[in-house]
PDB file of C-alpha atoms in Angstrom:
ATOM      1  CA  UNK A1320     -37.198  24.916  -9.413  1.00  0.00           C
ATOM      2  CA  UNK A1321     -33.628  24.901 -10.953  1.00  0.00           C
ATOM      3  CA  UNK A1322     -32.236  22.024 -13.089  1.00  0.00           C
ATOM      4  CA  UNK A1323     -29.710  21.248 -10.368  1.00  0.00           C
ATOM      5  CA  UNK A1324     -32.447  21.031  -7.749  1.00  0.00           C
ATOM      6  CA  UNK A1325     -34.462  18.726  -9.880  1.00  0.00           C
ATOM      7  CA  UNK A1326     -31.498  16.590 -10.433  1.00  0.00           C
ATOM      8  CA  UNK A1327     -30.819  16.149  -6.795  1.00  0.00           C
ATOM      9  CA  UNK A1328     -34.404  15.426  -6.160  1.00  0.00           C
ATOM     10  CA  UNK A1329     -34.569  12.769  -8.717  1.00  0.00           C
ATOM     11  CA  UNK A1330     -31.390  11.252  -7.404  1.00  0.00           C
ATOM     12  CA  UNK A1331     -32.729  11.313  -3.833  1.00  0.00           C
ATOM     13  CA  UNK A1332     -36.071   9.670  -4.887  1.00  0.00           C
ATOM     14  CA  UNK A1333     -34.275   6.976  -6.998  1.00  0.00           C
ATOM     15  CA  UNK A1334     -31.837   6.060  -4.182  1.00  0.00           C
ATOM     16  CA  UNK A1335     -34.661   5.942  -1.724  1.00  0.00           C
ATOM     17  CA  UNK A1336     -36.615   3.454  -3.672  1.00  0.00           C
ATOM     18  CA  UNK A1337     -33.457   1.287  -4.200  1.00  0.00           C
ATOM     19  CA  UNK A1338     -32.694   1.489  -0.397  1.00  0.00           C
ATOM     20  CA  UNK A1339     -36.254   0.226   0.404  1.00  0.00           C
ATOM     21  CA  UNK A1340     -36.239  -2.639  -2.006  1.00  0.00           C
ATOM     22  CA  UNK A1341     -32.714  -3.976  -1.934  1.00  0.00           C
ATOM     23  CA  UNK A1342     -31.823  -6.676   0.470  1.00  0.00           C
ATOM     24  CA  UNK A1343     -28.289  -7.441   1.797  1.00  0.00           C
ATOM     25  CA  UNK A1344     -26.052 -10.448   1.241  1.00  0.00           C
ATOM     26  CA  UNK A1345     -26.937 -11.793   4.688  1.00  0.00           C
ATOM     27  CA  UNK A1346     -28.868 -14.975   5.306  1.00  0.00           C
ATOM     28  CA  UNK A1347     -32.634 -14.623   5.858  1.00  0.00           C
ATOM     29  CA  UNK A1348     -34.131 -15.728   9.140  1.00  0.00           C
ATOM     30  CA  UNK A1349     -34.500 -19.471   9.524  1.00  0.00           C
ATOM     31  CA  UNK A1350     -35.469 -21.713  12.456  1.00  0.00           C
ATOM     32  CA  UNK A1351     -31.724 -22.092  13.252  1.00  0.00           C
ATOM     33  CA  UNK A1352     -31.128 -18.467  12.945  1.00  0.00           C
ATOM     34  CA  UNK A1353     -34.080 -17.705  15.380  1.00  0.00           C
ATOM     35  CA  UNK A1354     -32.562 -19.977  18.004  1.00  0.00           C
ATOM     36  CA  UNK A1355     -29.130 -18.290  17.724  1.00  0.00           C
ATOM     37  CA  UNK A1356     -30.657 -14.800  17.962  1.00  0.00           C
ATOM     38  CA  UNK A1357     -31.971 -15.543  21.424  1.00  0.00           C
ATOM     39  CA  UNK A1358     -28.305 -15.013  22.400  1.00  0.00           C
ATOM     40  CA  UNK A1359     -27.434 -12.023  20.148  1.00  0.00           C
ATOM     41  CA  UNK A1360     -30.502  -9.719  19.942  1.00  0.00           C
ATOM     42  CA  UNK A1361     -29.053  -7.192  22.396  1.00  0.00           C
ATOM     43  CA  UNK A1362     -25.768  -6.901  20.506  1.00  0.00           C
ATOM     44  CA  UNK A1363     -26.831  -7.133  16.878  1.00  0.00           C
ATOM     45  CA  UNK A1364     -25.759  -4.631  14.335  1.00  0.00           C
ATOM     46  CA  UNK A1365     -28.330  -1.944  13.605  1.00  0.00           C
ATOM     47  CA  UNK A1366     -28.379  -2.026   9.816  1.00  0.00           C
ATOM     48  CA  UNK A1367     -31.483   0.054   9.157  1.00  0.00           C
ATOM     49  CA  UNK A1368     -30.004   3.050  11.052  1.00  0.00           C
ATOM     50  CA  UNK A1369     -26.606   2.698   9.285  1.00  0.00           C
ATOM     51  CA  UNK A1370     -28.285   2.397   5.874  1.00  0.00           C
ATOM     52  CA  UNK A1371     -30.507   5.438   6.464  1.00  0.00           C
ATOM     53  CA  UNK A1372     -27.498   7.576   7.672  1.00  0.00           C
ATOM     54  CA  UNK A1373     -25.301   6.330   4.775  1.00  0.00           C
ATOM     55  CA  UNK A1374     -28.125   7.039   2.232  1.00  0.00           C
ATOM     56  CA  UNK A1375     -28.571  10.635   3.161  1.00  0.00           C
ATOM     57  CA  UNK A1376     -24.772  11.080   3.256  1.00  0.00           C
ATOM     58  CA  UNK A1377     -24.665   9.837  -0.357  1.00  0.00           C
ATOM     59  CA  UNK A1378     -27.406  12.274  -1.321  1.00  0.00           C
ATOM     60  CA  UNK A1379     -25.236  15.099   0.015  1.00  0.00           C
ATOM     61  CA  UNK A1380     -22.144  13.683  -1.728  1.00  0.00           C
ATOM     62  CA  UNK A1381     -23.964  13.537  -5.068  1.00  0.00           C
ATOM     63  CA  UNK A1382     -24.115  17.327  -5.128  1.00  0.00           C
ATOM     64  CA  UNK A1383     -20.266  17.553  -5.008  1.00  0.00           C
ATOM     65  CA  UNK A1384     -19.849  15.777  -8.440  1.00  0.00           C
ATOM     66  CA  UNK A1385     -16.266  15.337  -7.409  1.00  0.00           C
ATOM     67  CA  UNK A1386     -14.995  13.004 -10.207  1.00  0.00           C
ATOM     68  CA  UNK A1387     -16.067  15.556 -12.852  1.00  0.00           C
ATOM     69  CA  UNK A1388     -14.935  18.543 -10.874  1.00  0.00           C
ATOM     70  CA  UNK A1389     -11.284  17.718 -10.791  1.00  0.00           C
ATOM     71  CA  UNK A1390      -8.885  16.355 -13.294  1.00  0.00           C
ATOM     72  CA  UNK A1391      -7.581  12.731 -13.246  1.00  0.00           C
ATOM     73  CA  UNK A1392      -4.361  13.439 -11.257  1.00  0.00           C
ATOM     74  CA  UNK A1393      -6.230  15.509  -8.725  1.00  0.00           C
ATOM     75  CA  UNK A1394      -8.820  12.709  -8.055  1.00  0.00           C
ATOM     76  CA  UNK A1395      -5.980  10.338  -7.545  1.00  0.00           C
ATOM     77  CA  UNK A1396      -4.327  12.661  -5.030  1.00  0.00           C
ATOM     78  CA  UNK A1397      -7.557  12.997  -3.087  1.00  0.00           C
ATOM     79  CA  UNK A1398      -7.588   9.207  -2.700  1.00  0.00           C
ATOM     80  CA  UNK A1399      -3.968   9.090  -1.578  1.00  0.00           C
ATOM     81  CA  UNK A1400      -4.448  11.910   0.812  1.00  0.00           C
ATOM     82  CA  UNK A1401      -7.416  10.159   2.421  1.00  0.00           C
ATOM     83  CA  UNK A1402      -5.383   6.984   2.713  1.00  0.00           C
ATOM     84  CA  UNK A1403      -2.411   8.954   4.290  1.00  0.00           C
ATOM     85  CA  UNK A1404      -4.628  10.510   6.923  1.00  0.00           C
ATOM     86  CA  UNK A1405      -6.420   7.234   7.622  1.00  0.00           C
ATOM     87  CA  UNK A1406      -3.047   5.516   8.250  1.00  0.00           C
ATOM     88  CA  UNK A1407      -2.007   8.277  10.576  1.00  0.00           C
ATOM     89  CA  UNK A1408      -5.333   7.978  12.484  1.00  0.00           C
ATOM     90  CA  UNK A1409      -5.063   4.222  12.757  1.00  0.00           C
ATOM     91  CA  UNK A1410      -1.533   4.557  14.198  1.00  0.00           C
ATOM     92  CA  UNK A1411      -2.566   7.286  16.578  1.00  0.00           C
ATOM     93  CA  UNK A1412      -5.533   5.277  17.929  1.00  0.00           C
ATOM     94  CA  UNK A1413      -3.245   2.275  18.412  1.00  0.00           C
ATOM     95  CA  UNK A1414      -0.775   4.305  20.499  1.00  0.00           C
ATOM     96  CA  UNK A1415      -3.670   5.643  22.608  1.00  0.00           C
ATOM     97  CA  UNK A1416      -4.964   2.045  23.209  1.00  0.00           C
ATOM     98  CA  UNK A1417      -1.448   0.896  24.220  1.00  0.00           C
ATOM     99  CA  UNK A1418      -1.361   3.733  26.849  1.00  0.00           C
ATOM    100  CA  UNK A1419      -4.624   2.682  28.344  1.00  0.00           C
ATOM    101  CA  UNK A1420      -3.619  -0.931  28.331  1.00  0.00           C
ATOM    102  CA  UNK A1421      -0.304  -0.264  30.182  1.00  0.00           C
ATOM    103  CA  UNK A1422      -0.714  -0.946  33.943  1.00  0.00           C
ATOM    104  CA  UNK A1423       2.443   1.036  34.646  1.00  0.00           C
ATOM    105  CA  UNK A1424       0.869   4.348  33.407  1.00  0.00           C
ATOM    106  CA  UNK A1425      -1.181   5.801  36.264  1.00  0.00           C
ATOM    107  CA  UNK A1426      -2.552   8.995  34.807  1.00  0.00           C
ATOM    108  CA  UNK A1427      -3.620   7.677  31.393  1.00  0.00           C
ATOM    109  CA  UNK A1428      -5.680  10.807  30.493  1.00  0.00           C
ATOM    110  CA  UNK A1429      -2.701  12.951  31.025  1.00  0.00           C
ATOM    111  CA  UNK A1430      -0.297  10.566  29.213  1.00  0.00           C
ATOM    112  CA  UNK A1431      -2.668  10.418  26.123  1.00  0.00           C
ATOM    113  CA  UNK A1432      -3.797  14.025  26.044  1.00  0.00           C
ATOM    114  CA  UNK A1433      -1.546  15.061  23.092  1.00  0.00           C
ATOM    115  CA  UNK A1434      -2.368  11.886  21.193  1.00  0.00           C
ATOM    116  CA  UNK A1435      -6.142  12.391  21.694  1.00  0.00           C
ATOM    117  CA  UNK A1436      -5.879  15.893  20.447  1.00  0.00           C
ATOM    118  CA  UNK A1437      -3.965  14.644  17.336  1.00  0.00           C
ATOM    119  CA  UNK A1438      -6.518  11.907  16.913  1.00  0.00           C
ATOM    120  CA  UNK A1439      -9.336  14.372  16.829  1.00  0.00           C
ATOM    121  CA  UNK A1440      -7.625  16.591  14.397  1.00  0.00           C
ATOM    122  CA  UNK A1441      -6.888  13.496  12.121  1.00  0.00           C
ATOM    123  CA  UNK A1442     -10.530  12.291  12.382  1.00  0.00           C
ATOM    124  CA  UNK A1443     -11.738  15.827  11.205  1.00  0.00           C
ATOM    125  CA  UNK A1444      -9.310  15.629   8.286  1.00  0.00           C
ATOM    126  CA  UNK A1445     -10.592  12.192   7.464  1.00  0.00           C
ATOM    127  CA  UNK A1446     -14.260  13.303   7.715  1.00  0.00           C
ATOM    128  CA  UNK A1447     -13.491  16.121   5.298  1.00  0.00           C
ATOM    129  CA  UNK A1448     -11.670  14.007   2.730  1.00  0.00           C
ATOM    130  CA  UNK A1449     -13.928  10.879   2.828  1.00  0.00           C
ATOM    131  CA  UNK A1450     -16.794  12.187   0.660  1.00  0.00           C
ATOM    132  CA  UNK A1451     -14.412  13.230  -2.053  1.00  0.00           C
ATOM    133  CA  UNK A1452     -12.377   9.926  -1.891  1.00  0.00           C
ATOM    134  CA  UNK A1453     -15.526   7.786  -1.924  1.00  0.00           C
ATOM    135  CA  UNK A1454     -17.048   9.663  -4.876  1.00  0.00           C
ATOM    136  CA  UNK A1455     -13.818   9.225  -6.865  1.00  0.00           C
ATOM    137  CA  UNK A1456     -13.476   5.509  -6.152  1.00  0.00           C
ATOM    138  CA  UNK A1457     -17.180   4.920  -6.854  1.00  0.00           C
ATOM    139  CA  UNK A1458     -16.768   6.491 -10.356  1.00  0.00           C
ATOM    140  CA  UNK A1459     -13.626   4.648 -11.102  1.00  0.00           C
ATOM    141  CA  UNK A1460     -15.078   1.201 -10.145  1.00  0.00           C
ATOM    142  CA  UNK A1461     -18.233   2.045 -11.914  1.00  0.00           C
ATOM    143  CA  UNK A1462     -16.331   2.880 -15.046  1.00  0.00           C
ATOM    144  CA  UNK A1463     -14.766  -0.613 -15.101  1.00  0.00           C
ATOM    145  CA  UNK A1464     -18.213  -2.217 -14.595  1.00  0.00           C
ATOM    146  CA  UNK A1465     -19.227  -0.194 -17.747  1.00  0.00           C
ATOM    147  CA  UNK A1466     -16.229  -1.413 -19.629  1.00  0.00           C
ATOM    148  CA  UNK A1467     -17.225  -5.065 -18.775  1.00  0.00           C
ATOM    149  CA  UNK A1468     -20.700  -4.436 -20.112  1.00  0.00           C
ATOM    150  CA  UNK A1469     -22.588  -4.484 -16.831  1.00  0.00           C
ATOM    151  CA  UNK A1470     -24.093  -0.979 -17.051  1.00  0.00           C
ATOM    152  CA  UNK A1471     -27.177  -0.558 -19.331  1.00  0.00           C
ATOM    153  CA  UNK A1472     -26.917   2.875 -20.817  1.00  0.00           C
ATOM    154  CA  UNK A1473     -23.610   3.565 -19.103  1.00  0.00           C
ATOM    155  CA  UNK A1474     -25.183   3.564 -15.614  1.00  0.00           C
ATOM    156  CA  UNK A1475     -24.660   0.931 -12.882  1.00  0.00           C
ATOM    157  CA  UNK A1476     -27.971  -0.420 -11.647  1.00  0.00           C
ATOM    158  CA  UNK A1477     -28.302   0.123  -8.861  1.00  0.00           C
ATOM    159  CA  UNK A1478     -26.029   3.099  -8.755  1.00  0.00           C
ATOM    160  CA  UNK A1479     -22.626   2.113  -7.333  1.00  0.00           C
ATOM    161  CA  UNK A1480     -22.494   3.642  -3.864  1.00  0.00           C
ATOM    162  CA  UNK A1481     -20.441   2.615  -0.858  1.00  0.00           C
ATOM    163  CA  UNK A1482     -19.499   4.100   2.573  1.00  0.00           C
ATOM    164  CA  UNK A1483     -16.393   3.284   4.763  1.00  0.00           C
ATOM    165  CA  UNK A1484     -17.078   2.735   8.435  1.00  0.00           C
ATOM    166  CA  UNK A1485     -16.381   0.307  11.286  1.00  0.00           C
ATOM    167  CA  UNK A1486     -17.814  -2.949  10.018  1.00  0.00           C
ATOM    168  CA  UNK A1487     -19.629  -5.373  12.253  1.00  0.00           C
ATOM    169  CA  UNK A1488     -18.518  -8.811  13.456  1.00  0.00           C
ATOM    170  CA  UNK A1489     -20.331 -11.908  12.311  1.00  0.00           C
ATOM    171  CA  UNK A1490     -21.227 -14.992  14.512  1.00  0.00           C
ATOM    172  CA  UNK A1491     -20.783 -17.908  12.071  1.00  0.00           C
ATOM    173  CA  UNK A1492     -22.494 -21.180  13.108  1.00  0.00           C
ATOM    174  CA  UNK A1493     -21.946 -24.550  11.497  1.00  0.00           C
ATOM    175  CA  UNK A1494     -22.870 -28.175  12.415  1.00  0.00           C
ATOM    176  CA  UNK A1495     -20.151 -30.012  14.276  1.00  0.00           C
ATOM    177  CA  UNK A1496     -19.959 -32.959  11.904  1.00  0.00           C
ATOM    178  CA  UNK A1497     -19.593 -30.984   8.615  1.00  0.00           C
ATOM    179  CA  UNK A1498     -18.473 -27.684   7.098  1.00  0.00           C
ATOM    180  CA  UNK A1499     -21.786 -25.861   6.308  1.00  0.00           C
ATOM    181  CA  UNK A1500     -22.822 -22.333   7.381  1.00  0.00           C
ATOM    182  CA  UNK A1501     -26.258 -22.616   9.069  1.00  0.00           C
ATOM    183  CA  UNK A1502     -26.190 -19.225  10.783  1.00  0.00           C
ATOM    184  CA  UNK A1503     -24.562 -15.785  10.211  1.00  0.00           C
ATOM    185  CA  UNK A1504     -25.595 -13.143  12.687  1.00  0.00           C
ATOM    186  CA  UNK A1505     -24.131  -9.563  12.339  1.00  0.00           C
ATOM    187  CA  UNK A1506     -22.959  -8.150  15.729  1.00  0.00           C
ATOM    188  CA  UNK A1507     -22.090  -4.629  16.644  1.00  0.00           C
ATOM    189  CA  UNK A1508     -18.596  -3.441  15.716  1.00  0.00           C
ATOM    190  CA  UNK A1509     -17.912  -2.399  19.382  1.00  0.00           C
ATOM    191  CA  UNK A1510     -18.251  -5.959  20.877  1.00  0.00           C
ATOM    192  CA  UNK A1511     -15.254  -6.742  23.060  1.00  0.00           C
ATOM    193  CA  UNK A1512     -12.994  -9.792  22.686  1.00  0.00           C
ATOM    194  CA  UNK A1513     -14.173 -11.162  25.991  1.00  0.00           C
ATOM    195  CA  UNK A1514     -17.774 -10.882  24.825  1.00  0.00           C
ATOM    196  CA  UNK A1515     -16.954 -12.602  21.554  1.00  0.00           C
ATOM    197  CA  UNK A1516     -15.359 -15.551  23.365  1.00  0.00           C
ATOM    198  CA  UNK A1517     -18.251 -15.881  25.767  1.00  0.00           C
ATOM    199  CA  UNK A1518     -20.791 -15.711  22.946  1.00  0.00           C
ATOM    200  CA  UNK A1519     -18.936 -18.443  20.990  1.00  0.00           C
ATOM    201  CA  UNK A1520     -18.652 -20.800  23.949  1.00  0.00           C
ATOM    202  CA  UNK A1521     -22.397 -20.265  25.029  1.00  0.00           C
ATOM    203  CA  UNK A1522     -23.870 -20.839  21.579  1.00  0.00           C
ATOM    204  CA  UNK A1523     -21.610 -23.763  20.837  1.00  0.00           C
ATOM    205  CA  UNK A1524     -22.554 -25.513  24.077  1.00  0.00           C
ATOM    206  CA  UNK A1525     -26.243 -24.781  24.257  1.00  0.00           C
ATOM    207  CA  UNK A1526     -27.006 -25.580  20.617  1.00  0.00           C
ATOM    208  CA  UNK A1527     -24.344 -28.232  20.082  1.00  0.00           C
ATOM    209  CA  UNK A1528     -22.832 -26.448  17.077  1.00  0.00           C
ATOM    210  CA  UNK A1529     -19.389 -25.043  15.966  1.00  0.00           C
ATOM    211  CA  UNK A1530     -19.154 -21.235  16.281  1.00  0.00           C
ATOM    212  CA  UNK A1531     -16.661 -18.408  15.270  1.00  0.00           C
ATOM    213  CA  UNK A1532     -16.876 -14.604  15.630  1.00  0.00           C
ATOM    214  CA  UNK A1533     -14.981 -12.814  12.807  1.00  0.00           C
ATOM    215  CA  UNK A1534     -14.746  -9.260  11.647  1.00  0.00           C
ATOM    216  CA  UNK A1535     -16.543  -8.619   8.239  1.00  0.00           C
ATOM    217  CA  UNK A1536     -14.642  -6.725   5.511  1.00  0.00           C
ATOM    218  CA  UNK A1537     -17.687  -5.490   3.709  1.00  0.00           C
ATOM    219  CA  UNK A1538     -21.483  -5.792   3.798  1.00  0.00           C
ATOM    220  CA  UNK A1539     -23.903  -5.815   0.750  1.00  0.00           C
ATOM    221  CA  UNK A1540     -26.500  -3.514   2.208  1.00  0.00           C
ATOM    222  CA  UNK A1541     -27.202  -0.364   0.211  1.00  0.00           C
ATOM    223  CA  UNK A1542     -25.170   1.738   0.120  1.00  0.00           C
ATOM    224  CA  UNK A1543     -22.587  -1.074   0.670  1.00  0.00           C
ATOM    225  CA  UNK A1544     -20.458  -0.921   3.887  1.00  0.00           C
ATOM    226  CA  UNK A1545     -16.687  -1.204   3.536  1.00  0.00           C
ATOM    227  CA  UNK A1546     -14.268  -1.656   6.337  1.00  0.00           C
ATOM    228  CA  UNK A1547     -11.859   1.242   7.126  1.00  0.00           C
ATOM    229  CA  UNK A1548      -8.393   0.324   5.638  1.00  0.00           C
ATOM    230  CA  UNK A1549      -5.315   1.801   3.976  1.00  0.00           C
ATOM    231  CA  UNK A1550      -5.008  -1.071   1.647  1.00  0.00           C
ATOM    232  CA  UNK A1551      -6.240   0.417  -1.559  1.00  0.00           C
ATOM    233  CA  UNK A1552      -6.197  -2.630  -3.791  1.00  0.00           C
ATOM    234  CA  UNK A1553      -8.256  -4.606  -1.115  1.00  0.00           C
ATOM    235  CA  UNK A1554     -10.602  -1.663  -0.745  1.00  0.00           C
ATOM    236  CA  UNK A1555     -11.273  -1.395  -4.500  1.00  0.00           C
ATOM    237  CA  UNK A1556     -11.808  -5.054  -4.710  1.00  0.00           C
ATOM    238  CA  UNK A1557     -14.166  -5.067  -1.798  1.00  0.00           C
ATOM    239  CA  UNK A1558     -16.141  -2.126  -3.277  1.00  0.00           C
ATOM    240  CA  UNK A1559     -16.660  -4.115  -6.491  1.00  0.00           C
ATOM    241  CA  UNK A1560     -17.468  -7.273  -4.510  1.00  0.00           C
ATOM    242  CA  UNK A1561     -20.174  -5.691  -2.580  1.00  0.00           C
ATOM    243  CA  UNK A1562     -21.729  -3.895  -5.452  1.00  0.00           C
ATOM    244  CA  UNK A1563     -21.942  -7.283  -7.184  1.00  0.00           C
ATOM    245  CA  UNK A1564     -24.130  -8.533  -4.376  1.00  0.00           C
ATOM    246  CA  UNK A1565     -26.321  -5.390  -4.992  1.00  0.00           C
ATOM    247  CA  UNK A1566     -26.517  -6.314  -8.697  1.00  0.00           C
ATOM    248  CA  UNK A1567     -27.458  -9.946  -7.923  1.00  0.00           C
ATOM    249  CA  UNK A1568     -30.014  -8.850  -5.453  1.00  0.00           C
ATOM    250  CA  UNK A1569     -32.072  -7.694  -8.426  1.00  0.00           C
ATOM    251  CA  UNK A1570     -31.717 -11.151 -10.033  1.00  0.00           C
ATOM    252  CA  UNK A1571     -32.768 -14.822  -8.940  1.00  0.00           C
ATOM    253  CA  UNK A1572     -29.288 -15.732  -7.671  1.00  0.00           C
ATOM    254  CA  UNK A1573     -29.313 -12.894  -5.161  1.00  0.00           C
ATOM    255  CA  UNK A1574     -32.939 -13.198  -4.300  1.00  0.00           C
ATOM    256  CA  UNK A1575     -32.268 -16.823  -3.388  1.00  0.00           C
ATOM    257  CA  UNK A1576     -29.102 -16.165  -1.460  1.00  0.00           C
ATOM    258  CA  UNK A1577     -30.231 -18.098   1.601  1.00  0.00           C
ATOM    259  CA  UNK A1578     -32.399 -20.724  -0.045  1.00  0.00           C
ATOM    260  CA  UNK A1579     -29.614 -23.302   0.066  1.00  0.00           C
ATOM    261  CA  UNK A1580     -25.950 -23.378   1.042  1.00  0.00           C
ATOM    262  CA  UNK A1581     -25.063 -24.057  -2.695  1.00  0.00           C
ATOM    263  CA  UNK A1582     -26.827 -20.906  -3.918  1.00  0.00           C
ATOM    264  CA  UNK A1583     -25.052 -18.892  -1.216  1.00  0.00           C
ATOM    265  CA  UNK A1584     -21.705 -20.299  -2.331  1.00  0.00           C
ATOM    266  CA  UNK A1585     -22.453 -19.504  -5.874  1.00  0.00           C
ATOM    267  CA  UNK A1586     -23.417 -15.943  -4.911  1.00  0.00           C
ATOM    268  CA  UNK A1587     -20.299 -15.332  -2.945  1.00  0.00           C
ATOM    269  CA  UNK A1588     -18.098 -16.996  -5.570  1.00  0.00           C
ATOM    270  CA  UNK A1589     -19.588 -14.721  -8.286  1.00  0.00           C
ATOM    271  CA  UNK A1590     -18.839 -11.692  -6.051  1.00  0.00           C
ATOM    272  CA  UNK A1591     -15.357 -12.853  -5.353  1.00  0.00           C
ATOM    273  CA  UNK A1592     -14.499 -13.313  -9.073  1.00  0.00           C
ATOM    274  CA  UNK A1593     -16.154  -9.895  -9.914  1.00  0.00           C
ATOM    275  CA  UNK A1594     -14.195  -8.215  -7.122  1.00  0.00           C
ATOM    276  CA  UNK A1595     -10.892  -9.599  -8.239  1.00  0.00           C
ATOM    277  CA  UNK A1596     -11.319  -8.914 -11.914  1.00  0.00           C
ATOM    278  CA  UNK A1597     -12.770  -5.368 -11.551  1.00  0.00           C
ATOM    279  CA  UNK A1598     -10.316  -4.517  -8.771  1.00  0.00           C
ATOM    280  CA  UNK A1599      -7.317  -5.408 -10.944  1.00  0.00           C
ATOM    281  CA  UNK A1600      -8.631  -3.437 -13.890  1.00  0.00           C
ATOM    282  CA  UNK A1601      -9.191  -0.409 -11.765  1.00  0.00           C
ATOM    283  CA  UNK A1602      -5.561  -0.555 -10.671  1.00  0.00           C
ATOM    284  CA  UNK A1603      -4.445  -0.970 -14.166  1.00  0.00           C
ATOM    285  CA  UNK A1604      -6.330   2.180 -15.234  1.00  0.00           C
ATOM    286  CA  UNK A1605      -5.887   4.464 -12.287  1.00  0.00           C
ATOM    287  CA  UNK A1606      -3.160   3.102 -10.029  1.00  0.00           C
ATOM    288  CA  UNK A1607      -0.685   1.104 -12.097  1.00  0.00           C
ATOM    289  CA  UNK A1608       2.036   1.744  -9.637  1.00  0.00           C
ATOM    290  CA  UNK A1609       0.250  -0.436  -6.991  1.00  0.00           C
ATOM    291  CA  UNK A1610       0.261  -3.555  -9.194  1.00  0.00           C
ATOM    292  CA  UNK A1611       2.465  -6.398  -7.991  1.00  0.00           C
TER     293      UNK A1611
END
C-alpha cells in the first residue's frame, strides 16, 4: 500500500471517528423541545445525511491538497473565481424566480429556457470550483487559529472542515413574558414562506409561546455547514465561528451547550468573538483589499 493511500486511509479514519463523536451547536432535546417537535417532525432538517455526504466529500477533497499545490496568488484567484460564479448563479436563479412569479408570462418554461441553461452551466462551474475554494479557505482560517495558539502541534483539533450548502431554517421559541430561547428546531431549507408563517402561528397559539422562523447562516455540525454567499468577509468569519463550536464541543462549555441559557449564551459569545477576530486576521493576511 502506497504512502499516499495510507495517508488518505488515516485521514478518513480520523474524520469518521470525529464525525461520530462530535455534537452540533444545537440545543439537545428537552420536554419543551419534544412538545414543539410534534409540529415539526415531518419538516426537520436531516443532519445525519448531510453530515455523511459532507464527510465523504471532504475525504475526496483531502486528496487534492489544493493549498500546497498552487501558489498564494493562485489560491486567492480560485476563491475569487468561486465567488464570481456564485454571484452569477444567484442572480440567474433570481431572474428565473421572477419569471415564474410573473402572472403576465403564460409560457414560463419557454421564457426561462435560456436562463435555466445558463443556471445549469453556472452550477456545474460552481461544483467544480467549490472543492478547491473550500480547501483554500480551510487552510487560511486554520493558519490563523495556529497563529493564535489554538492548534497543538500546528493542527486544528478537530481538523477545520466546512462545506457550503443551503442552510436550514430555525424555529426559535421563547416564553411570552421574557426573552429566553427555550426551543430551537432546525427545519428543511426548502420550507416555503407560507409554511413558515403557518408553523409560527400554530406553535405560538397551541403552546402559548413566542415563535420566529429564521434562516441560519451556519451550523456547528461536523464538517460545519456554511450558507452559500458571495460576502467573503462574512463567510470567513462564519467558518471560524462554526469551527469554534467544534473546538468547544470537545470541552465542558460545548458539552454543556444546552444545560442552561447562560451557558448557551457564553458558548455563542465565545464563537462570535472568535469568528470576528480570526476573520479579520485572515483578511489582513490574505485579502487586505477587502478590509474596510
